[in-house]
Coordinates of C-alpha atoms in Angstrom, one line a residue:
Chain T
X110 CA -64.8 -5.5 -40.2
X111 CA -66.1 -3.5 -37.4
X112 CA -65.8 -4.7 -33.8
X113 CA -69.3 -4.6 -32.8
X114 CA -69.0 -6.8 -30.0
X115 CA -66.2 -5.0 -28.5
X116 CA -67.9 -1.4 -28.9
X117 CA -70.9 -2.9 -27.2
X118 CA -68.7 -4.1 -24.3
X119 CA -67.0 -0.8 -24.3
X120 CA -70.4 1.0 -23.8
X121 CA -71.4 -1.7 -21.3
X122 CA -75.1 -1.5 -22.0
X123 CA -76.4 -3.9 -24.6
X124 CA -78.5 -5.6 -25.4
X125 CA -76.6 -7.7 -27.5
X126 CA -78.3 -8.1 -30.9
X127 CA -77.3 -11.2 -32.8
X128 CA -78.1 -11.8 -36.3
X129 CA -78.3 -15.4 -37.7
X130 CA -77.4 -16.1 -41.5
X131 CA -81.1 -17.0 -42.1
X132 CA -82.2 -13.6 -40.9
X133 CA -83.2 -14.6 -37.5
X134 CA -82.5 -11.7 -35.0
X135 CA -82.5 -12.0 -31.2
X136 CA -81.6 -9.1 -28.5
X137 CA -80.5 -10.5 -25.3
X138 CA -79.6 -8.8 -22.2
X139 CA -75.9 -9.1 -21.7
X140 CA -74.3 -11.3 -18.9
X141 CA -70.7 -10.4 -20.0
X142 CA -70.3 -8.3 -16.6
X143 CA -72.4 -10.5 -14.4
X144 CA -71.0 -11.1 -10.9
X145 CA -70.5 -14.7 -9.9
X146 CA -73.9 -14.7 -8.1
X147 CA -75.8 -14.4 -11.3
X148 CA -73.7 -16.9 -13.4
X149 CA -75.5 -20.1 -14.7
X150 CA -75.2 -22.3 -11.6
X151 CA -73.5 -25.0 -13.5
X152 CA -70.8 -22.5 -14.2
X153 CA -70.3 -21.9 -10.6
X154 CA -70.2 -25.7 -9.9
X155 CA -67.6 -26.1 -12.8
X156 CA -65.4 -23.7 -10.9
X157 CA -63.9 -26.5 -8.7
X158 CA -62.6 -28.2 -12.2
X159 CA -60.5 -25.2 -12.9
X160 CA -57.2 -25.4 -11.5
X161 CA -53.6 -24.2 -12.0
X162 CA -52.6 -22.1 -15.2
X163 CA -55.6 -21.2 -16.9
X164 CA -56.5 -20.2 -20.4
X165 CA -59.6 -18.2 -20.8
X166 CA -60.5 -18.5 -24.4
X167 CA -63.1 -15.5 -25.5
X168 CA -62.5 -13.4 -22.4
X169 CA -65.5 -11.1 -23.2
X170 CA -65.6 -8.3 -20.3
X171 CA -63.6 -10.7 -18.1
X172 CA -66.1 -12.0 -15.8
X173 CA -64.7 -15.7 -15.6
X174 CA -61.0 -14.5 -15.6
X175 CA -61.5 -11.8 -12.7
X176 CA -63.3 -14.6 -10.5
X177 CA -60.3 -17.2 -11.3
X178 CA -57.6 -14.6 -10.5
X179 CA -59.6 -14.0 -7.1
X180 CA -59.4 -17.3 -6.7
X181 CA -55.4 -17.3 -7.1
X182 CA -55.5 -18.8 -10.5
X183 CA -53.0 -17.6 -13.2
X184 CA -54.6 -16.6 -16.2
X185 CA -54.1 -15.8 -19.7
X186 CA -57.0 -14.4 -21.3
X187 CA -57.6 -14.0 -25.2
X188 CA -60.3 -12.5 -27.4
X189 CA -60.4 -11.9 -31.1
X190 CA -62.3 -8.4 -30.2
X191 CA -59.8 -5.5 -29.4
X192 CA -62.9 -3.8 -27.8
X193 CA -63.2 -7.0 -25.3
X194 CA -59.4 -7.0 -24.6
X195 CA -59.7 -3.4 -23.7
X196 CA -62.6 -3.8 -21.4
X197 CA -61.2 -7.0 -19.7
X198 CA -57.7 -5.5 -19.1
X199 CA -59.5 -2.1 -17.9
X200 CA -61.5 -4.4 -15.4
X201 CA -58.4 -5.9 -14.0
X202 CA -57.5 -8.9 -16.1
X203 CA -53.9 -8.9 -15.7
X204 CA -52.8 -10.9 -19.0
X205 CA -55.3 -10.2 -21.9
X206 CA -54.0 -10.9 -25.5
X207 CA -55.7 -10.0 -28.9
X208 CA -55.7 -13.7 -30.4
X209 CA -58.0 -16.0 -32.1
X210 CA -58.7 -19.4 -30.5
X211 CA -57.2 -21.0 -33.5
X212 CA -54.1 -19.3 -33.3
X213 CA -53.3 -20.8 -29.6
X214 CA -49.8 -22.1 -29.8
X215 CA -47.0 -23.2 -27.3
X216 CA -45.9 -19.6 -27.6
X217 CA -48.5 -19.4 -24.8
X218 CA -46.9 -21.9 -22.6
X219 CA -48.7 -24.9 -21.1
X220 CA -51.9 -24.7 -19.1
X221 CA -53.5 -26.8 -16.9
X222 CA -57.1 -25.7 -17.7
X223 CA -58.5 -23.9 -20.9
X224 CA -61.7 -22.4 -19.8
X225 CA -64.7 -21.6 -22.2
X226 CA -67.5 -20.6 -20.2
X227 CA -70.8 -18.7 -21.6
X228 CA -71.6 -21.2 -24.5
X229 CA -67.9 -21.0 -25.8
X230 CA -67.4 -24.2 -26.7
X231 CA -69.0 -22.6 -29.6
X232 CA -65.5 -21.1 -30.5
X233 CA -64.6 -24.4 -32.1
X234 CA -66.8 -23.3 -34.9
X235 CA -67.4 -26.4 -36.8
X236 CA -66.9 -30.4 -36.0
X237 CA -63.8 -30.3 -38.5
X238 CA -62.2 -27.4 -37.2
X239 CA -63.1 -28.5 -33.7
X240 CA -61.1 -31.7 -34.3
X241 CA -58.1 -30.0 -35.7
X242 CA -58.4 -27.5 -32.6
X243 CA -58.7 -30.4 -30.1
X244 CA -55.3 -32.1 -31.7
X245 CA -53.6 -29.0 -31.5
X246 CA -54.2 -28.2 -27.9
X247 CA -53.7 -31.6 -26.8
X248 CA -49.9 -31.0 -25.9
X249 CA -50.7 -27.9 -24.6
X250 CA -53.5 -28.3 -22.1
X251 CA -54.6 -31.0 -19.6
X252 CA -58.3 -30.2 -19.5
X253 CA -60.6 -28.1 -21.1
X254 CA -64.0 -26.9 -19.3
X255 CA -66.4 -25.7 -21.7
X256 CA -69.9 -24.6 -21.8
X257 CA -72.3 -25.4 -24.7
X258 CA -76.2 -25.6 -25.2
X259 CA -77.9 -28.5 -26.4
X260 CA -79.6 -27.6 -29.6
X261 CA -82.4 -30.0 -29.2
X262 CA -84.0 -28.7 -26.3
X263 CA -85.6 -26.0 -28.2
X264 CA -89.1 -26.5 -29.7
X265 CA -89.1 -23.2 -31.4
X266 CA -90.1 -23.8 -35.2
X267 CA -87.9 -21.1 -36.5
X268 CA -84.7 -22.9 -34.4
X269 CA -85.9 -26.2 -35.7
X270 CA -86.1 -25.0 -39.5
X271 CA -82.7 -23.5 -39.0
X272 CA -81.3 -27.1 -37.8
X273 CA -82.8 -28.7 -41.0
X274 CA -81.4 -26.1 -43.2
X275 CA -78.1 -27.1 -41.9
X276 CA -78.5 -30.7 -42.0
X277 CA -79.4 -30.1 -45.9
X278 CA -76.2 -28.1 -46.1
X279 CA -74.0 -30.5 -44.7
X280 CA -73.4 -28.7 -41.4
X281 CA -74.2 -29.8 -37.9
X282 CA -77.7 -28.7 -36.9
X283 CA -76.1 -26.5 -34.3
X284 CA -73.5 -24.9 -36.2
X285 CA -74.6 -21.3 -36.2
X286 CA -73.6 -18.5 -38.7
X287 CA -73.8 -15.6 -36.5
X288 CA -72.7 -11.7 -36.4
X289 CA -73.2 -9.0 -33.9
X290 CA -75.0 -5.8 -34.6
X291 CA -74.5 -2.9 -32.5
X292 CA -75.8 0.5 -33.3
X293 CA -74.1 1.2 -36.6
X294 CA -71.6 -1.5 -36.4
X295 CA -71.8 -4.7 -38.2
X296 CA -69.6 -7.4 -36.9
X297 CA -67.9 -10.1 -39.1
X298 CA -69.8 -13.5 -39.7
X299 CA -68.7 -16.2 -37.8
X300 CA -69.5 -19.7 -37.2
X301 CA -70.4 -20.9 -33.6
X302 CA -71.0 -24.4 -32.9
X303 CA -73.6 -25.7 -30.3
X304 CA -73.8 -29.3 -29.8
X305 CA -75.7 -32.2 -27.8
X306 CA -73.5 -34.0 -25.3
X307 CA -73.6 -36.9 -27.6
X308 CA -72.6 -34.8 -30.5
X309 CA -69.6 -33.4 -28.4
X310 CA -68.6 -37.0 -27.5
X311 CA -68.6 -37.9 -31.2
X312 CA -66.4 -35.0 -32.0
X313 CA -64.0 -35.6 -29.5
X314 CA -63.6 -39.1 -30.3
X315 CA -60.1 -39.9 -31.8
X316 CA -58.7 -36.6 -30.6
X317 CA -57.0 -38.1 -27.4
X318 CA -59.6 -36.0 -25.5
X319 CA -62.4 -37.8 -23.9
X320 CA -65.4 -36.3 -21.7
X321 CA -64.6 -36.9 -18.2
X322 CA -67.7 -35.2 -16.7
X323 CA -70.7 -33.4 -17.8
X324 CA -72.5 -30.8 -15.4
X325 CA -75.9 -30.1 -16.4
X326 CA -78.0 -27.1 -15.5
X327 CA -81.4 -28.1 -14.7
X328 CA -84.4 -26.7 -16.5
X329 CA -82.1 -25.4 -19.5
X330 CA -80.1 -27.0 -22.3
X331 CA -77.0 -25.4 -20.9
X332 CA -74.3 -27.7 -19.7
X333 CA -70.7 -27.7 -19.1
X334 CA -68.0 -30.3 -20.2
X335 CA -64.9 -31.2 -18.5
X336 CA -62.8 -32.7 -21.4
X337 CA -59.4 -34.5 -20.5
Chain Y
X266 CA -93.4 -8.7 -46.8
X267 CA -93.4 -10.1 -43.4
X268 CA -95.7 -8.6 -40.7
X269 CA -92.6 -8.5 -38.3
X270 CA -94.5 -6.0 -36.2
X271 CA -97.6 -7.5 -35.7
X272 CA -96.1 -10.8 -34.6
X273 CA -94.0 -9.1 -32.3
X274 CA -97.2 -7.7 -30.8
X275 CA -98.9 -10.9 -31.2
X276 CA -96.0 -12.7 -29.1
X277 CA -96.2 -9.7 -26.7
X278 CA -92.6 -9.8 -25.5
X279 CA -90.2 -7.6 -27.8
X280 CA -87.8 -6.2 -27.4
X281 CA -88.5 -4.2 -30.6
X282 CA -85.6 -4.3 -32.9
X283 CA -85.5 -1.4 -35.4
X284 CA -83.2 -1.2 -38.5
X285 CA -82.4 1.9 -40.0
X286 CA -81.4 2.1 -43.5
X287 CA -77.7 3.3 -42.6
X288 CA -77.3 0.0 -40.7
X289 CA -77.9 1.3 -37.3
X290 CA -80.2 -1.1 -35.1
X291 CA -81.7 -0.3 -31.8
X292 CA -83.6 -2.8 -29.3
X293 CA -85.8 -1.1 -27.1
X294 CA -88.5 -2.5 -24.5
X295 CA -91.7 -2.2 -26.0
X296 CA -94.1 0.4 -24.4
X297 CA -97.3 -0.9 -26.7
X298 CA -98.9 -2.8 -23.8
X299 CA -98.1 0.1 -21.3
X300 CA -101.3 1.0 -19.1
X301 CA -101.7 4.5 -18.8
X302 CA -99.5 4.9 -15.6
X303 CA -96.5 4.1 -17.6
X304 CA -97.3 6.3 -20.5
X305 CA -95.0 9.6 -21.3
X306 CA -96.4 12.2 -19.0
X307 CA -97.2 14.5 -21.8
X308 CA -99.6 11.9 -23.2
X309 CA -101.6 11.7 -20.2
X310 CA -102.0 15.5 -20.2
X311 CA -102.8 15.3 -24.0
X312 CA -105.9 13.3 -23.5
X313 CA -108.0 16.2 -22.3
X314 CA -107.6 17.4 -25.9
X315 CA -109.0 14.2 -27.3
X316 CA -112.7 14.7 -27.6
X317 CA -115.8 13.2 -29.4
X318 CA -115.3 10.6 -32.1
X319 CA -111.7 9.5 -32.3
X320 CA -109.7 8.0 -35.0
X321 CA -106.5 6.2 -33.2
X322 CA -103.9 6.2 -36.0
X323 CA -101.4 3.3 -35.7
X324 CA -103.4 1.4 -32.8
X325 CA -100.5 -0.8 -32.2
X326 CA -101.8 -3.0 -29.2
X327 CA -104.5 -0.6 -28.6
X328 CA -103.3 1.2 -25.5
X329 CA -104.5 4.5 -26.5
X330 CA -107.8 3.4 -28.0
X331 CA -108.6 1.2 -25.0
X332 CA -108.1 4.2 -22.5
X333 CA -109.9 6.4 -24.9
X334 CA -113.0 3.7 -24.9
X335 CA -112.6 3.7 -20.9
X336 CA -113.5 7.2 -21.1
X337 CA -116.5 7.2 -23.1
X338 CA -114.9 8.0 -26.5
X339 CA -116.1 6.4 -29.9
X340 CA -112.9 5.2 -31.3
X341 CA -112.1 4.0 -34.8
X342 CA -108.6 2.4 -35.0
X343 CA -106.3 1.7 -37.9
X344 CA -103.2 0.0 -38.3
X345 CA -101.2 -1.5 -41.4
X346 CA -100.2 -4.4 -39.4
X347 CA -102.6 -7.5 -39.7
X348 CA -100.9 -8.6 -36.3
X349 CA -101.5 -5.4 -34.7
X350 CA -105.2 -5.6 -35.6
X351 CA -105.7 -8.8 -34.3
X352 CA -104.0 -7.9 -31.1
X353 CA -106.0 -4.6 -30.8
X354 CA -109.2 -6.2 -31.3
X355 CA -108.4 -9.3 -29.0
X356 CA -107.8 -6.7 -26.0
X357 CA -111.1 -5.0 -26.6
X358 CA -110.7 -2.2 -29.0
X359 CA -114.2 -2.3 -30.6
X360 CA -113.7 -1.1 -34.3
X361 CA -110.4 -1.9 -35.6
X362 CA -109.6 -1.8 -39.2
X363 CA -106.6 -3.0 -41.6
X364 CA -105.9 0.5 -43.2
X365 CA -103.0 2.5 -43.9
X366 CA -102.9 6.2 -42.5
X367 CA -102.7 7.5 -46.2
X368 CA -106.0 5.6 -46.9
X369 CA -108.1 7.4 -44.4
X370 CA -110.9 8.9 -46.3
X371 CA -114.7 10.1 -45.8
X372 CA -115.8 6.5 -45.7
X373 CA -114.9 6.2 -42.3
X374 CA -117.0 9.4 -41.4
X375 CA -115.9 12.5 -39.7
X376 CA -113.9 12.7 -36.6
X377 CA -113.3 15.0 -34.0
X378 CA -109.9 14.3 -33.1
X379 CA -107.2 12.2 -34.6
X380 CA -104.9 10.6 -32.2
X381 CA -101.3 9.8 -33.0
X382 CA -99.5 8.9 -30.1
X383 CA -96.4 7.0 -29.6
X384 CA -94.5 9.3 -32.1
X385 CA -97.1 8.5 -34.6
X386 CA -96.8 11.9 -36.2
X387 CA -94.0 9.5 -38.0
X388 CA -96.7 8.2 -39.9
X389 CA -96.7 11.4 -42.1
X390 CA -93.8 10.0 -43.4
X391 CA -92.4 12.9 -45.3
X392 CA -92.8 16.5 -45.5
X393 CA -94.6 16.4 -48.9
X394 CA -96.8 13.3 -47.8
X395 CA -97.7 15.3 -44.8
X396 CA -98.8 18.2 -46.5
X397 CA -100.9 16.1 -48.9
X398 CA -102.4 14.2 -45.9
X399 CA -102.9 17.3 -43.9
X400 CA -105.1 18.7 -46.8
X401 CA -106.9 15.5 -47.2
X402 CA -107.7 15.3 -43.7
X403 CA -109.0 18.9 -43.3
X404 CA -112.4 18.1 -43.9
X405 CA -112.5 15.0 -42.2
X406 CA -111.3 16.1 -38.5
X407 CA -111.2 19.1 -36.4
X408 CA -108.0 18.0 -34.4
X409 CA -105.0 16.2 -34.6
X410 CA -103.2 15.3 -31.3
X411 CA -99.7 14.0 -32.4
X412 CA -96.5 12.9 -30.7
X413 CA -93.2 13.5 -32.2
X414 CA -89.6 13.5 -31.0
X415 CA -87.4 16.7 -31.7
X416 CA -84.5 15.1 -33.7
X417 CA -82.1 18.0 -32.5
X418 CA -82.0 16.8 -28.5
X419 CA -79.7 14.2 -29.5
X420 CA -75.9 14.5 -29.2
X421 CA -75.4 11.0 -30.4
X422 CA -72.7 11.0 -33.4
X423 CA -74.7 8.2 -35.2
X424 CA -77.8 10.1 -35.1
X425 CA -76.2 13.4 -36.1
X426 CA -74.3 11.5 -39.1
X427 CA -77.6 10.2 -40.3
X428 CA -79.2 13.5 -40.3
X429 CA -76.2 15.0 -42.1
X430 CA -76.9 12.1 -44.5
X431 CA -80.5 13.0 -44.9
X432 CA -79.7 16.6 -45.5
X433 CA -77.5 15.7 -48.1
X434 CA -80.0 13.5 -50.0
X435 CA -82.6 16.2 -49.7
X436 CA -84.4 14.7 -46.9
X437 CA -85.5 16.2 -43.8
X438 CA -82.9 15.4 -41.2
X439 CA -85.3 13.4 -38.9
X440 CA -86.9 11.5 -41.9
X441 CA -86.0 8.1 -40.8
X442 CA -86.2 5.0 -43.0
X443 CA -86.9 2.0 -40.9
X444 CA -88.0 -1.2 -40.9
X445 CA -89.1 -3.8 -37.9
X446 CA -86.9 -7.2 -37.4
X447 CA -88.4 -9.9 -35.3
X448 CA -86.9 -13.4 -35.0
X449 CA -87.0 -14.7 -38.6
X450 CA -89.2 -11.8 -39.9
X451 CA -87.9 -8.7 -41.7
X452 CA -90.9 -6.0 -42.2
X453 CA -91.0 -3.7 -45.0
X454 CA -88.9 -0.5 -45.2
X455 CA -90.8 2.7 -44.1
X456 CA -90.5 6.3 -43.8
X457 CA -90.9 7.7 -40.2
X458 CA -90.8 11.3 -39.9
X459 CA -89.7 12.8 -36.6
X460 CA -89.6 16.8 -36.4
X461 CA -88.9 19.6 -34.1
X462 CA -91.7 21.7 -33.2
X463 CA -90.4 24.6 -35.5
X464 CA -90.2 21.8 -38.5
X465 CA -93.8 20.9 -37.5
X466 CA -94.9 24.6 -37.9
X467 CA -93.3 24.7 -41.3
X468 CA -95.0 21.7 -42.6
X469 CA -98.5 22.6 -41.7
X470 CA -98.1 26.1 -43.2
X471 CA -100.6 26.4 -45.8
X472 CA -102.5 23.3 -45.2
X473 CA -105.3 25.4 -43.3
X474 CA -104.0 23.3 -40.0
X475 CA -102.2 25.3 -37.3
X476 CA -100.4 24.1 -33.9
X477 CA -102.8 25.2 -31.3
X478 CA -100.6 24.1 -28.5
X479 CA -97.7 21.9 -27.8
X480 CA -97.3 19.9 -24.7
X481 CA -93.8 19.0 -24.0
X482 CA -92.2 16.4 -22.0
X483 CA -89.4 17.7 -19.4
X484 CA -86.1 16.0 -20.0
X485 CA -86.9 14.5 -23.2
X486 CA -87.3 15.7 -26.8
X487 CA -90.6 14.2 -26.8
X488 CA -93.8 16.4 -27.4
X489 CA -97.5 16.4 -28.4
X490 CA -98.9 18.8 -30.6
X491 CA -102.4 19.8 -31.0
X492 CA -103.1 20.7 -34.2
X493 CA -106.5 22.4 -35.4

């Protein structure tokens, strides 16, 4: 499959065209290069929960990893996109690896914090994969700081119809199946899980993780959860 | 087929997501509502060639029709998109009809000028359809003022590969096959013909039309041809 996402980051322009498996397309200005002043306020606030040795899961163009390095953290960054790895490395992220989130294991060492900014709780993919990953990560990290978007803050009929379609298929309402389109490149389909705080609490139950605190962005469905 | 284009105009936001039949996608800020100050300079210059009773072919959101009405022209506007017709009418275009360009006939009356701004020479679709339409329009209009984009000003490998693919299929290099994607709506595939000035001259040969003048936009491949 083509690395549409990576090529988009290599070119650095965007917009990011995302196609959902019901045919819905969206084109959004890319935030992957945003300096901290243009981050969601809730991610700036979340930085004080990020301590010690850090895993940046889904590094993208490196905005979080670079800021954390600047603050003296030791960061290991991963991404499944070769283009993202190249861009993040080129921008100064010191330790970036081409690795899927599901493949994180003890070979990377222990982490104090796993950071999943930019909605990257989504990388857990599905509730069952999320529970499996959380159990696997339990001995590898003390804390996860992850952003998600409450899927129930939308009133958009197209999104509500998609949530209903998911329910009928036995999927979580916010379990998106997406792919990136960039120019003539079509990326692979992937699952991306967006959940409400309540749904997140249900998912983590029994995994030996719990939600320590929720940081909510006012006027938006975006929030950052601190799991311990 | 869904009126993706029309719904985009009804919502008024964009960006416009265009998919080409080789899978290339592009998302561009929409210019359909642009006031005259933000038109391509060459279209502003072309206004002095637009006289008398005018057919606006492919009215979109009505930017050209509204400006021409303001200048005292009598305008009949057409579009194949019901949403576009609704938007143009709502914005004040007095005579807008849901009609394909190929269906223009003497029932609309005679025109002094047919206006095809915003690259709308493309509505001719293909060289053979263009010649057929030009012959049909000969007794119906004195002048056509049409914008196109020289396909050979690009150095983009993806576009050059598409042009080569077209050549191999016996199509003109700039004969694009496109559809509009908007949210969950997928518009119908349509041919959209972009040609160099030389190619346009070849197409009009033998149709009793000729290129009276070419207005070229500096620093871009966009130009407006005046046919008589």
